[in-house]
GROMACS .gro file of C-alpha atoms in nm:
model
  426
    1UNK     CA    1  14.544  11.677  10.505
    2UNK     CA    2  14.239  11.485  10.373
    3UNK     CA    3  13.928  11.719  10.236
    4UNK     CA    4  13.673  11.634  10.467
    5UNK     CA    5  13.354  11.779  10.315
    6UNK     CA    6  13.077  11.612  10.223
    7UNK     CA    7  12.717  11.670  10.056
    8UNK     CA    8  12.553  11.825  10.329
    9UNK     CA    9  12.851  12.077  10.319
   10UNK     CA   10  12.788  12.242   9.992
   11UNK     CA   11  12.664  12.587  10.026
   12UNK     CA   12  12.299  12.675  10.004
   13UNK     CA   13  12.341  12.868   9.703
   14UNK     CA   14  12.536  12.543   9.515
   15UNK     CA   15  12.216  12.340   9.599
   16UNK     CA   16  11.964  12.571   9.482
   17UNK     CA   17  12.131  12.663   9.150
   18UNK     CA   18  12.195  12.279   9.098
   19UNK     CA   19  11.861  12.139   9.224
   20UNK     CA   20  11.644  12.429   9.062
   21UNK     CA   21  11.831  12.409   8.723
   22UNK     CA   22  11.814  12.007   8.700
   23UNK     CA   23  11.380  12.050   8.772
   24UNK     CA   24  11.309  12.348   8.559
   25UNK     CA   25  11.434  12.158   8.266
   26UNK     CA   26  11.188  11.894   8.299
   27UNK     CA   27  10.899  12.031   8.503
   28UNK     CA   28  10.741  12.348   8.569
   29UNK     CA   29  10.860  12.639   8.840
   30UNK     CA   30  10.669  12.518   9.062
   31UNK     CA   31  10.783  12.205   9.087
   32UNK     CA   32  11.096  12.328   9.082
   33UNK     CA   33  11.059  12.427   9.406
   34UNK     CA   34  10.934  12.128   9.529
   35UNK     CA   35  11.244  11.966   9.420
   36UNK     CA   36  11.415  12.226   9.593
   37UNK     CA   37  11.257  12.119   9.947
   38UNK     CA   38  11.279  11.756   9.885
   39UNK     CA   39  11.698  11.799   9.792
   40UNK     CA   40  11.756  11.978  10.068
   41UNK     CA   41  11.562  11.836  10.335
   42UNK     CA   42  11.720  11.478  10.176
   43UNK     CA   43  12.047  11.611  10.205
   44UNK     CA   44  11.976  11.704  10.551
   45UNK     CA   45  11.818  11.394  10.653
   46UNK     CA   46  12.118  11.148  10.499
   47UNK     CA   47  12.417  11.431  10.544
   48UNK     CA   48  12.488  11.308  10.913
   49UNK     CA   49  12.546  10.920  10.766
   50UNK     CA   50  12.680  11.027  10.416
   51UNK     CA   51  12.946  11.262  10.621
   52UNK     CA   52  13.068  11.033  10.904
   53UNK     CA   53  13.110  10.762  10.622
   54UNK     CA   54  13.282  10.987  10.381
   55UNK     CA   55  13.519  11.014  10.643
   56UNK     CA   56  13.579  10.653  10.637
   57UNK     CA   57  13.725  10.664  10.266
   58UNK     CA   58  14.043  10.773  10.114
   59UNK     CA   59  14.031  11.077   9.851
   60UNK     CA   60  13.947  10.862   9.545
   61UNK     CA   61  13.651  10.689   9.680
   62UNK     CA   62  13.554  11.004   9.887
   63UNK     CA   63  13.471  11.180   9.598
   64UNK     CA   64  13.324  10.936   9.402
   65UNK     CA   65  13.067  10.846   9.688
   66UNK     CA   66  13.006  11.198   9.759
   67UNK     CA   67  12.972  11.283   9.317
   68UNK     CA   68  12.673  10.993   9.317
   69UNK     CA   69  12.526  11.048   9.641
   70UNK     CA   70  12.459  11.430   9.546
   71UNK     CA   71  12.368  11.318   9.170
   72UNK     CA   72  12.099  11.028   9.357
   73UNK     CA   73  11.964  11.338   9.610
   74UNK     CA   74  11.847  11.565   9.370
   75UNK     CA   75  11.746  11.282   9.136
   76UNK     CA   76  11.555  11.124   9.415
   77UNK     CA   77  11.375  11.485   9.489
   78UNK     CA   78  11.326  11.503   9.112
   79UNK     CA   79  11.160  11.213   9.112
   80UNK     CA   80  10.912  11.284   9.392
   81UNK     CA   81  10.820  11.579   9.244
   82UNK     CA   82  10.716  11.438   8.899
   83UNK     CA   83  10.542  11.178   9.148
   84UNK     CA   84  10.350  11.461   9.306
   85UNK     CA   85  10.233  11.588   9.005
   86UNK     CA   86  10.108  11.258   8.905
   87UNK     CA   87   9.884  11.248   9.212
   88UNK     CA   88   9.816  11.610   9.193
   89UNK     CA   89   9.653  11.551   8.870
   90UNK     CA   90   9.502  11.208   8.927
   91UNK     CA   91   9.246  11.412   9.217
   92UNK     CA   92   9.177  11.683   8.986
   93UNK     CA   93   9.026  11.454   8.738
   94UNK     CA   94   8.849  11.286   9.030
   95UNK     CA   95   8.665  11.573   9.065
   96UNK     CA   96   8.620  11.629   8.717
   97UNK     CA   97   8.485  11.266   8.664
   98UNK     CA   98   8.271  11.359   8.987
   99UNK     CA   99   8.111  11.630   8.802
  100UNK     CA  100   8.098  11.442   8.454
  101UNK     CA  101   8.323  11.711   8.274
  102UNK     CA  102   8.509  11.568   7.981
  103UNK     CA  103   8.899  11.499   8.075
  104UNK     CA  104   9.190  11.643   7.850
  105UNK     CA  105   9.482  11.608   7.824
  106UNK     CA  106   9.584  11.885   8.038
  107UNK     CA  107   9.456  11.671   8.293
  108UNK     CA  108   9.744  11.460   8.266
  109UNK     CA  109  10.129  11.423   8.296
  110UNK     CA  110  10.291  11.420   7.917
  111UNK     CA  111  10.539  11.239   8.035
  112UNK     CA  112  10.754  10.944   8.219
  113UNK     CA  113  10.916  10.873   8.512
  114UNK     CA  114  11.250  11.100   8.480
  115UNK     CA  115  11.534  10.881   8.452
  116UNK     CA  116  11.872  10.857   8.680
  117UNK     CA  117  12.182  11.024   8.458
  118UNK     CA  118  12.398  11.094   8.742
  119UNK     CA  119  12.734  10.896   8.800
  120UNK     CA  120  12.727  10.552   8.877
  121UNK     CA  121  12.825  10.452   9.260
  122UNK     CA  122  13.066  10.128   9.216
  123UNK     CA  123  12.988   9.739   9.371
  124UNK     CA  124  13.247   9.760   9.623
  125UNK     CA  125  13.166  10.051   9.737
  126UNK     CA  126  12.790  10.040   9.700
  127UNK     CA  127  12.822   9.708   9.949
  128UNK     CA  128  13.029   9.913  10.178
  129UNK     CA  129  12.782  10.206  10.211
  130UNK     CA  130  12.455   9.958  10.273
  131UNK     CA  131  12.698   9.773  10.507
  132UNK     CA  132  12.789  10.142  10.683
  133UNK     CA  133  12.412  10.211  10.687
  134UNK     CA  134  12.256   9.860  10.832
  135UNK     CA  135  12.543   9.907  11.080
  136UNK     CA  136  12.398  10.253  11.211
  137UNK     CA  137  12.054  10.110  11.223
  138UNK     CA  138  11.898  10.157  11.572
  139UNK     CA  139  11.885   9.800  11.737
  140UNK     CA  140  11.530   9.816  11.826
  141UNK     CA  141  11.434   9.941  11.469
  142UNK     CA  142  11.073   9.688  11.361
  143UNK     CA  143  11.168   9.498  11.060
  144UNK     CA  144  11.031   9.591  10.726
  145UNK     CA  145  10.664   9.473  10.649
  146UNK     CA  146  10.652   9.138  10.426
  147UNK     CA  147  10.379   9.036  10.209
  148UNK     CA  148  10.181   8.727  10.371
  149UNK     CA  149  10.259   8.418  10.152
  150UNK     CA  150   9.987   8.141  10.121
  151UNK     CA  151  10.116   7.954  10.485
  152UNK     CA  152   9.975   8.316  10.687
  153UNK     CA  153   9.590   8.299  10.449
  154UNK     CA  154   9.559   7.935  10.554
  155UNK     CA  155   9.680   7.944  10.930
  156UNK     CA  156   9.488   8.254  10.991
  157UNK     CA  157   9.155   8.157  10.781
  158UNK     CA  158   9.217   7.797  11.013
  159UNK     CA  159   9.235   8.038  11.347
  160UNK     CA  160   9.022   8.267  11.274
  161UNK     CA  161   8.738   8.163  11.106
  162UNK     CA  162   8.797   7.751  11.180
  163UNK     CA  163   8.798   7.715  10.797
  164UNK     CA  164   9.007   7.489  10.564
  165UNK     CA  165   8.977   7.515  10.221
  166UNK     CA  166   8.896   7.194  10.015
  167UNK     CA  167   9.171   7.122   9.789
  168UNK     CA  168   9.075   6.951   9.475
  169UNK     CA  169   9.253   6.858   9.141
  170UNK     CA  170   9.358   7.128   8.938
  171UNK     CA  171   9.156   7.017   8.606
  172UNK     CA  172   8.826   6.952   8.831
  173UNK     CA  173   8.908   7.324   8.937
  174UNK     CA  174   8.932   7.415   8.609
  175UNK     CA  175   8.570   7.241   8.454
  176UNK     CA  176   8.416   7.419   8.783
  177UNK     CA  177   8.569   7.757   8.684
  178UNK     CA  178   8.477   7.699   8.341
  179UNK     CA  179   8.112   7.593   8.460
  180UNK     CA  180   8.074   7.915   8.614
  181UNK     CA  181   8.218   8.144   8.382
  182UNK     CA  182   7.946   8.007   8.117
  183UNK     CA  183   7.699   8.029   8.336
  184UNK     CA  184   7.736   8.384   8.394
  185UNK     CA  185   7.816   8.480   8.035
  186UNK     CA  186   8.179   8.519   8.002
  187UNK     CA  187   8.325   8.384   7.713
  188UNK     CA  188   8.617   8.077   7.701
  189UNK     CA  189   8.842   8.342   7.518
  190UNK     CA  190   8.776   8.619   7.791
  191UNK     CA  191   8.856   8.363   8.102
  192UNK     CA  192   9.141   8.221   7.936
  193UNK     CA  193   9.339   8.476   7.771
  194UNK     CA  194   9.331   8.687   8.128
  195UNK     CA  195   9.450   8.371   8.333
  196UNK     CA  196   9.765   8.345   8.048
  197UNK     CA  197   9.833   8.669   8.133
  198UNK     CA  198   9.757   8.702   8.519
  199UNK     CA  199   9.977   8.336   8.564
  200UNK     CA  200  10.192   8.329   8.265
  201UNK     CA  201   9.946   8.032   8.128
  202UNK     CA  202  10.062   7.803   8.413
  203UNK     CA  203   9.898   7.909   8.727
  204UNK     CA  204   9.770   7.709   8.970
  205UNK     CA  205   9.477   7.735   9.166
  206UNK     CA  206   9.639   7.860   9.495
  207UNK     CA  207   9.949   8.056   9.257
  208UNK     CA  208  10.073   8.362   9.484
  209UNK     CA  209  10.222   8.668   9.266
  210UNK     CA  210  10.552   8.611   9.311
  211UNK     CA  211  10.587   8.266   9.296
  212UNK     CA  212  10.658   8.035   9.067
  213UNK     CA  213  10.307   7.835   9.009
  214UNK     CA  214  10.544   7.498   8.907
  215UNK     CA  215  10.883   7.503   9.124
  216UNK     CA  216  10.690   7.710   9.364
  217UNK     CA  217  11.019   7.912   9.389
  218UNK     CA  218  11.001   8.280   9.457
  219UNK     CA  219  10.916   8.538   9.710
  220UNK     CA  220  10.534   8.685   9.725
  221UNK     CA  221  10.515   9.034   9.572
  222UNK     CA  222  10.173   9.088   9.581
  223UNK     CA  223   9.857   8.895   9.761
  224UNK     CA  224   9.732   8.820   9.469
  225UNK     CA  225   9.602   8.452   9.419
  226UNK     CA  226   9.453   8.199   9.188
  227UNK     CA  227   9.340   8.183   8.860
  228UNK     CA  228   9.251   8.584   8.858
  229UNK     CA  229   9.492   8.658   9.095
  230UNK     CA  230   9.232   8.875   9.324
  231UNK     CA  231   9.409   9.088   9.629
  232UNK     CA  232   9.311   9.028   9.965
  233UNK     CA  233   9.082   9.335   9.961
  234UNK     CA  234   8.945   9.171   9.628
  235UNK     CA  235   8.832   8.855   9.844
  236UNK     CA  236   8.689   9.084  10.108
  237UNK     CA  237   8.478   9.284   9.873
  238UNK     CA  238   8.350   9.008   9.697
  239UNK     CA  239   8.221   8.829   9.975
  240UNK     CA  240   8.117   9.159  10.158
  241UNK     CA  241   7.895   9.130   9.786
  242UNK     CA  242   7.811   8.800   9.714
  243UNK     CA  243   7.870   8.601  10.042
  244UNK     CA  244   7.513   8.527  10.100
  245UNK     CA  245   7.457   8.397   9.777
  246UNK     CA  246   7.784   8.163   9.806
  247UNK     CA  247   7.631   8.055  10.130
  248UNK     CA  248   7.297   7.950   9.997
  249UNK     CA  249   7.459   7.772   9.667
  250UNK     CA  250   7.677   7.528   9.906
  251UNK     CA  251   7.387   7.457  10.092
  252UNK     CA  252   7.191   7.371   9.771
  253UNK     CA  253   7.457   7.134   9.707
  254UNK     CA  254   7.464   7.008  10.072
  255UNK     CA  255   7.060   6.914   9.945
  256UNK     CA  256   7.179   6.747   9.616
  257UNK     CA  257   7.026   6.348   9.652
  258UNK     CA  258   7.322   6.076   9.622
  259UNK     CA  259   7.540   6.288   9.831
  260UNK     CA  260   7.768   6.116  10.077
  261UNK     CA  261   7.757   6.219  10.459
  262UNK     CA  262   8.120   6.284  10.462
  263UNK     CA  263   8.065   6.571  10.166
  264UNK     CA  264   7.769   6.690  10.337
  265UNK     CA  265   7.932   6.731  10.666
  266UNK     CA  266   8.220   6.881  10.473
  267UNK     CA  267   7.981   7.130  10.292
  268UNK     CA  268   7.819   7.255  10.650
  269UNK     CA  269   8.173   7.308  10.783
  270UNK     CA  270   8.225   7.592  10.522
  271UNK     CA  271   7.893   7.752  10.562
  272UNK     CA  272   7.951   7.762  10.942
  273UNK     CA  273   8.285   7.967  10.868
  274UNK     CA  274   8.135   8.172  10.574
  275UNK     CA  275   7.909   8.293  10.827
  276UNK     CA  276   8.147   8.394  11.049
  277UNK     CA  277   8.339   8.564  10.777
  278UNK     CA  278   8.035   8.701  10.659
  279UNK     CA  279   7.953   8.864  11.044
  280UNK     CA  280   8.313   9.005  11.063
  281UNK     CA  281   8.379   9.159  10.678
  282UNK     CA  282   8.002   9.335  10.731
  283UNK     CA  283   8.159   9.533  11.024
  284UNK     CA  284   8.410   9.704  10.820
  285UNK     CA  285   8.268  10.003  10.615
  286UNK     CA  286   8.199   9.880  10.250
  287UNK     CA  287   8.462  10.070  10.049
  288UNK     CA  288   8.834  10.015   9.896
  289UNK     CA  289   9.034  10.171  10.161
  290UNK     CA  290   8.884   9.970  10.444
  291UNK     CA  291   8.938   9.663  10.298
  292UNK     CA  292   9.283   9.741  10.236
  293UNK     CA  293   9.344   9.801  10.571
  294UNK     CA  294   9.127   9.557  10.711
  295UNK     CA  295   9.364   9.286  10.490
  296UNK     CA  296   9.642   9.403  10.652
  297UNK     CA  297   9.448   9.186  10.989
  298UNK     CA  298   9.482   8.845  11.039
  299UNK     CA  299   9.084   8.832  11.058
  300UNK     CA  300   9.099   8.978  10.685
  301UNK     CA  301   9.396   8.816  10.582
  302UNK     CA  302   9.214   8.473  10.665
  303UNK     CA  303   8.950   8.574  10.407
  304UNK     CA  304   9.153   8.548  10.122
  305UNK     CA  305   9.237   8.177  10.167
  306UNK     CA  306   8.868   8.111  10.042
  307UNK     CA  307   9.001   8.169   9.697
  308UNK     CA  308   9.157   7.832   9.655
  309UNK     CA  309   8.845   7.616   9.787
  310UNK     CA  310   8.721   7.352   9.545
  311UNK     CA  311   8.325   7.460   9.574
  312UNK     CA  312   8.424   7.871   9.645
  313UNK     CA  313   8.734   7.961   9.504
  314UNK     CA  314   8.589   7.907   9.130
  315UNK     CA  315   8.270   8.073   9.211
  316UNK     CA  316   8.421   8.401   9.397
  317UNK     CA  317   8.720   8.456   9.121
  318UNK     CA  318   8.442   8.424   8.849
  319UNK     CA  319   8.196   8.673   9.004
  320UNK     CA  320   8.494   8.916   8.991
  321UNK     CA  321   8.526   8.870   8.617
  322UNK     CA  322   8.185   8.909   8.570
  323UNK     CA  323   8.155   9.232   8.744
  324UNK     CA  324   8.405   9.359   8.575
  325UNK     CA  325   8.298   9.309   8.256
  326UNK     CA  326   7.939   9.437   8.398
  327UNK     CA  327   8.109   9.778   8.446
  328UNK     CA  328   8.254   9.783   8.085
  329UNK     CA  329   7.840   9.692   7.973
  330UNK     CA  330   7.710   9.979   8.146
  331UNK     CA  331   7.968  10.223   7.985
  332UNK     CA  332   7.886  10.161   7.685
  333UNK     CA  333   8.129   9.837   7.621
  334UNK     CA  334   7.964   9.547   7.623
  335UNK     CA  335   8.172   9.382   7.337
  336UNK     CA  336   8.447   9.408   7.559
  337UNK     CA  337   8.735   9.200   7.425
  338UNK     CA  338   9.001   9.008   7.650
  339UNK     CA  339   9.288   9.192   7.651
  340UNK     CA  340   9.022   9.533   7.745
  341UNK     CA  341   8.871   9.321   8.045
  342UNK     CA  342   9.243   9.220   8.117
  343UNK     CA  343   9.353   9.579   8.144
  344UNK     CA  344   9.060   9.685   8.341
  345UNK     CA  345   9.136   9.393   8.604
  346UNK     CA  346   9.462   9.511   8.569
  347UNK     CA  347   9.429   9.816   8.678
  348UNK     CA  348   9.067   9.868   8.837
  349UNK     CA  349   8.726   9.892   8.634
  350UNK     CA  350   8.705  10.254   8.635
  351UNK     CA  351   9.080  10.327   8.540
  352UNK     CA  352   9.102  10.038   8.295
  353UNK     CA  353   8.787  10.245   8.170
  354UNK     CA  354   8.939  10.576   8.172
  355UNK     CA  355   9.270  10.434   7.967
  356UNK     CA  356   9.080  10.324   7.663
  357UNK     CA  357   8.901  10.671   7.619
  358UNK     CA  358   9.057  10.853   7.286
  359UNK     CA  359   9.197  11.109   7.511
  360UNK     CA  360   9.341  10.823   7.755
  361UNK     CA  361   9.518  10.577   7.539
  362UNK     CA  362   9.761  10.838   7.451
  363UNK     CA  363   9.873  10.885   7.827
  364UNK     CA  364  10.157  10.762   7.980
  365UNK     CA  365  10.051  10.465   8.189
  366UNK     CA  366  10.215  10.681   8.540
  367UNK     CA  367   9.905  10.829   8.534
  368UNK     CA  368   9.650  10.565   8.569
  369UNK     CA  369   9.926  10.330   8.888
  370UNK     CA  370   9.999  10.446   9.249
  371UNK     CA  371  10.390  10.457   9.221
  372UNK     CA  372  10.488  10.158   9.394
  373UNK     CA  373  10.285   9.979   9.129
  374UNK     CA  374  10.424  10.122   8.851
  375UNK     CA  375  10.753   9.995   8.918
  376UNK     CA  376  10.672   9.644   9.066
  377UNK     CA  377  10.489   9.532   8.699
  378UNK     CA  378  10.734   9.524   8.440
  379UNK     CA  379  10.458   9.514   8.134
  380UNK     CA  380  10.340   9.874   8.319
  381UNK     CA  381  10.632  10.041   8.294
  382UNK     CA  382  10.735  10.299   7.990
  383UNK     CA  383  10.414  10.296   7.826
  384UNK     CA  384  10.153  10.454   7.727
  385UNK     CA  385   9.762  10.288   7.754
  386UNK     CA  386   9.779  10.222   7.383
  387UNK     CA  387  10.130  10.046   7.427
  388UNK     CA  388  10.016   9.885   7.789
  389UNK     CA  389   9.713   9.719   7.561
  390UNK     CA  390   9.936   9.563   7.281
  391UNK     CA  391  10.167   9.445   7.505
  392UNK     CA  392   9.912   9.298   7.704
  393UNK     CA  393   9.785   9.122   7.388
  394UNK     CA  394  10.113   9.003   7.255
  395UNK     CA  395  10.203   8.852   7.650
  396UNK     CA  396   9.803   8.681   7.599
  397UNK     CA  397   9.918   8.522   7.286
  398UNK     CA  398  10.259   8.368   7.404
  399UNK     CA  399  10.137   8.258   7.740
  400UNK     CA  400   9.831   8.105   7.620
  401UNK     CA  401  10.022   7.863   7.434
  402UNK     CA  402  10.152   7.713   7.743
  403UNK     CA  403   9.993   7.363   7.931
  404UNK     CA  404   9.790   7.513   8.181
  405UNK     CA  405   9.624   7.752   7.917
  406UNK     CA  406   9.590   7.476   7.682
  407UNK     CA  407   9.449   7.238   7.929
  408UNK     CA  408   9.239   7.480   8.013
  409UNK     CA  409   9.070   7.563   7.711
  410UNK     CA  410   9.027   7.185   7.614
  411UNK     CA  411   8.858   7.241   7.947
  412UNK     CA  412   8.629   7.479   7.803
  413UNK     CA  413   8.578   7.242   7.546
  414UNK     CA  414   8.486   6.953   7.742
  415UNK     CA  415   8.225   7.175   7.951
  416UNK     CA  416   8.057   7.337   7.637
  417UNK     CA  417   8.042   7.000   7.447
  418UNK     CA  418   7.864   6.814   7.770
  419UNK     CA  419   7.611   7.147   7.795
  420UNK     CA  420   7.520   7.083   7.407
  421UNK     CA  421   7.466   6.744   7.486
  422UNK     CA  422   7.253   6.790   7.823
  423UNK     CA  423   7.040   7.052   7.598
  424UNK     CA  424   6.973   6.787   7.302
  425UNK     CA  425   6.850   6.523   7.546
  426UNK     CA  426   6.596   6.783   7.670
   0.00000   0.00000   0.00000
């Protein structure tokens, strides 16, 4: 006769010995005991599937499934307790940056992500269990949220708003985004050396995260786009910000003599659906969180397509830079280099910030990315703020090397060269 037990039928006294051993030697008691709560609530949770397809399997198998999927339980409790802790001290310096008390480094985690030890599940098994499990899914179960590729920005910016964006060459996007970037005081190396890292020195001007900016292979991982790769929420609060003055510089241009009627009436067609943009993103309250959720919408997610317009797109990605680098001035860093305004796009002004302070760049970089975040970017992961930044400079260097980088510095070229001439004349 076949042993029948599974996981959820090892005694209460097994699982706390196991689960509490395993977290005191890597976190405190009291997270311990977290890990306690999440292993056993996980084991009840998954038991009933775990169980009734243990059955399925003869003795070899049986144990082998049941060996990892107890090993995965507690590693998976494990896991969201050092998570926990993460979050639990990412508030309390919140409040301590609230107050203006000096962080350190008690105020973070020491440490990384623990890592999965336990016994490996084999292929043909593995595919049996997620077959077992998608089998046992409940019919009427919604499907799991996708990330809106390019297609959903422009058909919902097109019903929403009435807007298309204005596609134009990517080298006249380029001298406009170069235009701008002068204009507003950020340097050639600065704009560059972040696009070689935010597009792997090939991006185009409507590049989604995710997919490939040439073969335009891929599946979108983030809703990140263009040349800076702003979020949707970016796009939101930058027009919630600047909007009015986008509005007013297209219909400057719309006044330029020499301009044809078709351009003009092109020009008023975007100024009709910035307003109404405009009207809807100044209904939602002006903070992170509610443009997050208001990109989630199609009215917000029909914002974002704005980024790859000819006349906006170069302007709005631009004014993000700036204001970033704005931040770094009025802490003190005004001779911000690129790789230090690439970490603070990277990971938000204020954090980017926080990880170059002496007590910072010593931290693990868990400390400074929600978790989902942390494991999506690859350059994130397994290092500290010190490590992030050299790896961030050493990706600059190799990716700037590549044609859309180099075009786009001869770009850079081409627009400073035609400004020295312009001023001689004068």
């Amino acid at each position: 006769m076949q042993n029948r037990s599974g996981p959820a039928n090892l005694s209460l006294s097994v699982v706390w010995a196991a689960a509490f051993a395993r977290a005191a030697a890597s976190l405190c008691i009291l997270a311990a005991l977290i890990v306690l709560t999440g292993a056993v609530d996980a084991l009840a949770q998954g038991s009933r599937d775990a169980r009734a397809f243990a059955a399925t399997l003869g003795d070899k198998d049986r144990k082998e499934f049941e060996d990892w999927f107890t090993a995965r339980t507690f590693y998976n409790a494990e896991l969201d307790a050092y998570w926990g802790k993460v979050e639990a001290k990412r508030a309390s310096r919140r409040k301590k940056k609230a107050q203006e008390e000096a962080l350190v480094e008690a105020d973070y985690v020491d440490s990384f992500p623990p890592e999965y030890k336990g016994p490996a599940l084999g292929k043909r098994l593995a595919d049996a269990w997620a077959k077992f499990q998608e089998d046992e899914e409940p019919r009427d179960k919604p499907p799991p949220d996708e990330i809106p590729g390019l297609d959903v920005y422009l058909l919902e910016a097109k019903r929403q708003y009435g807007f298309e964006p204005e596609r134009i060459a990517e080298r006249e996007f380029k001298r406009r985004y170069a235009a701008e970037a002068l204009r507003l005081g950020l340097t050639r190396e600065q704009v560059v050396r972040v696009y070689a890292l935010e597009t792997g020195g090939l991006g185009t001007a409507d590049m989604q995260a995710g997919i490939h900016p040439i073969r335009k292979t891929g599946k979108p991982i983030s809703s990140a786009l263009g040349y800076a790769q702003l979020l949707n929420a970016n796009s939101i609060g930058e027009l919630v910000k600047h909007g009015g003055d986008i509005v007013e510089r297209l219909k400057a241009i719309a006044r330029q003599p020499g301009l044809s009627s078709e351009r003009q009436e092109r020009i008023a067609e975007k100024v009709t659906a910035l307003g109404k943009m405009l009207a809807r993103v100044r209904k939602v309250p002006n903070q992170w969180a509610s443009h997050v959720a208001f990109a989630r919408t199609p009215a917000g997610q029909g914002v974002h397509a704005i980024n790859i317009d000819g006349d906006i797109g170069p302007w709005l990605q631009v004014i993000k830079l700036k204001g970033i680098k704005d931040i770094a001035t009025r802490a003190g860093r005004g001779d911000i280099n690129p790789t230090e305004l690439e970490l603070m796009n990277l990971a938000g002004p204020g954090t980017g910030l926080e990880m170059m302070t002496s007590v910072g760049r010593g931290m693990p970089t868990p400390n400074f990315f929600e978790r989902r975040g942390y494991y999506r970017n690859s350059v994130v992961r397994g290092r500290t703020s010190a490590q992030l930044l050299d790896a961030l400079e050493e990706r600059m260097n190799q990716n700037e090397k590549n044609s859309g980088a180099v075009e786009f510095y001869a770009v850079f070229d081409e627009v400073i060269a035609a400004q020295g001439s312009r001023q001689a004349r004068q």
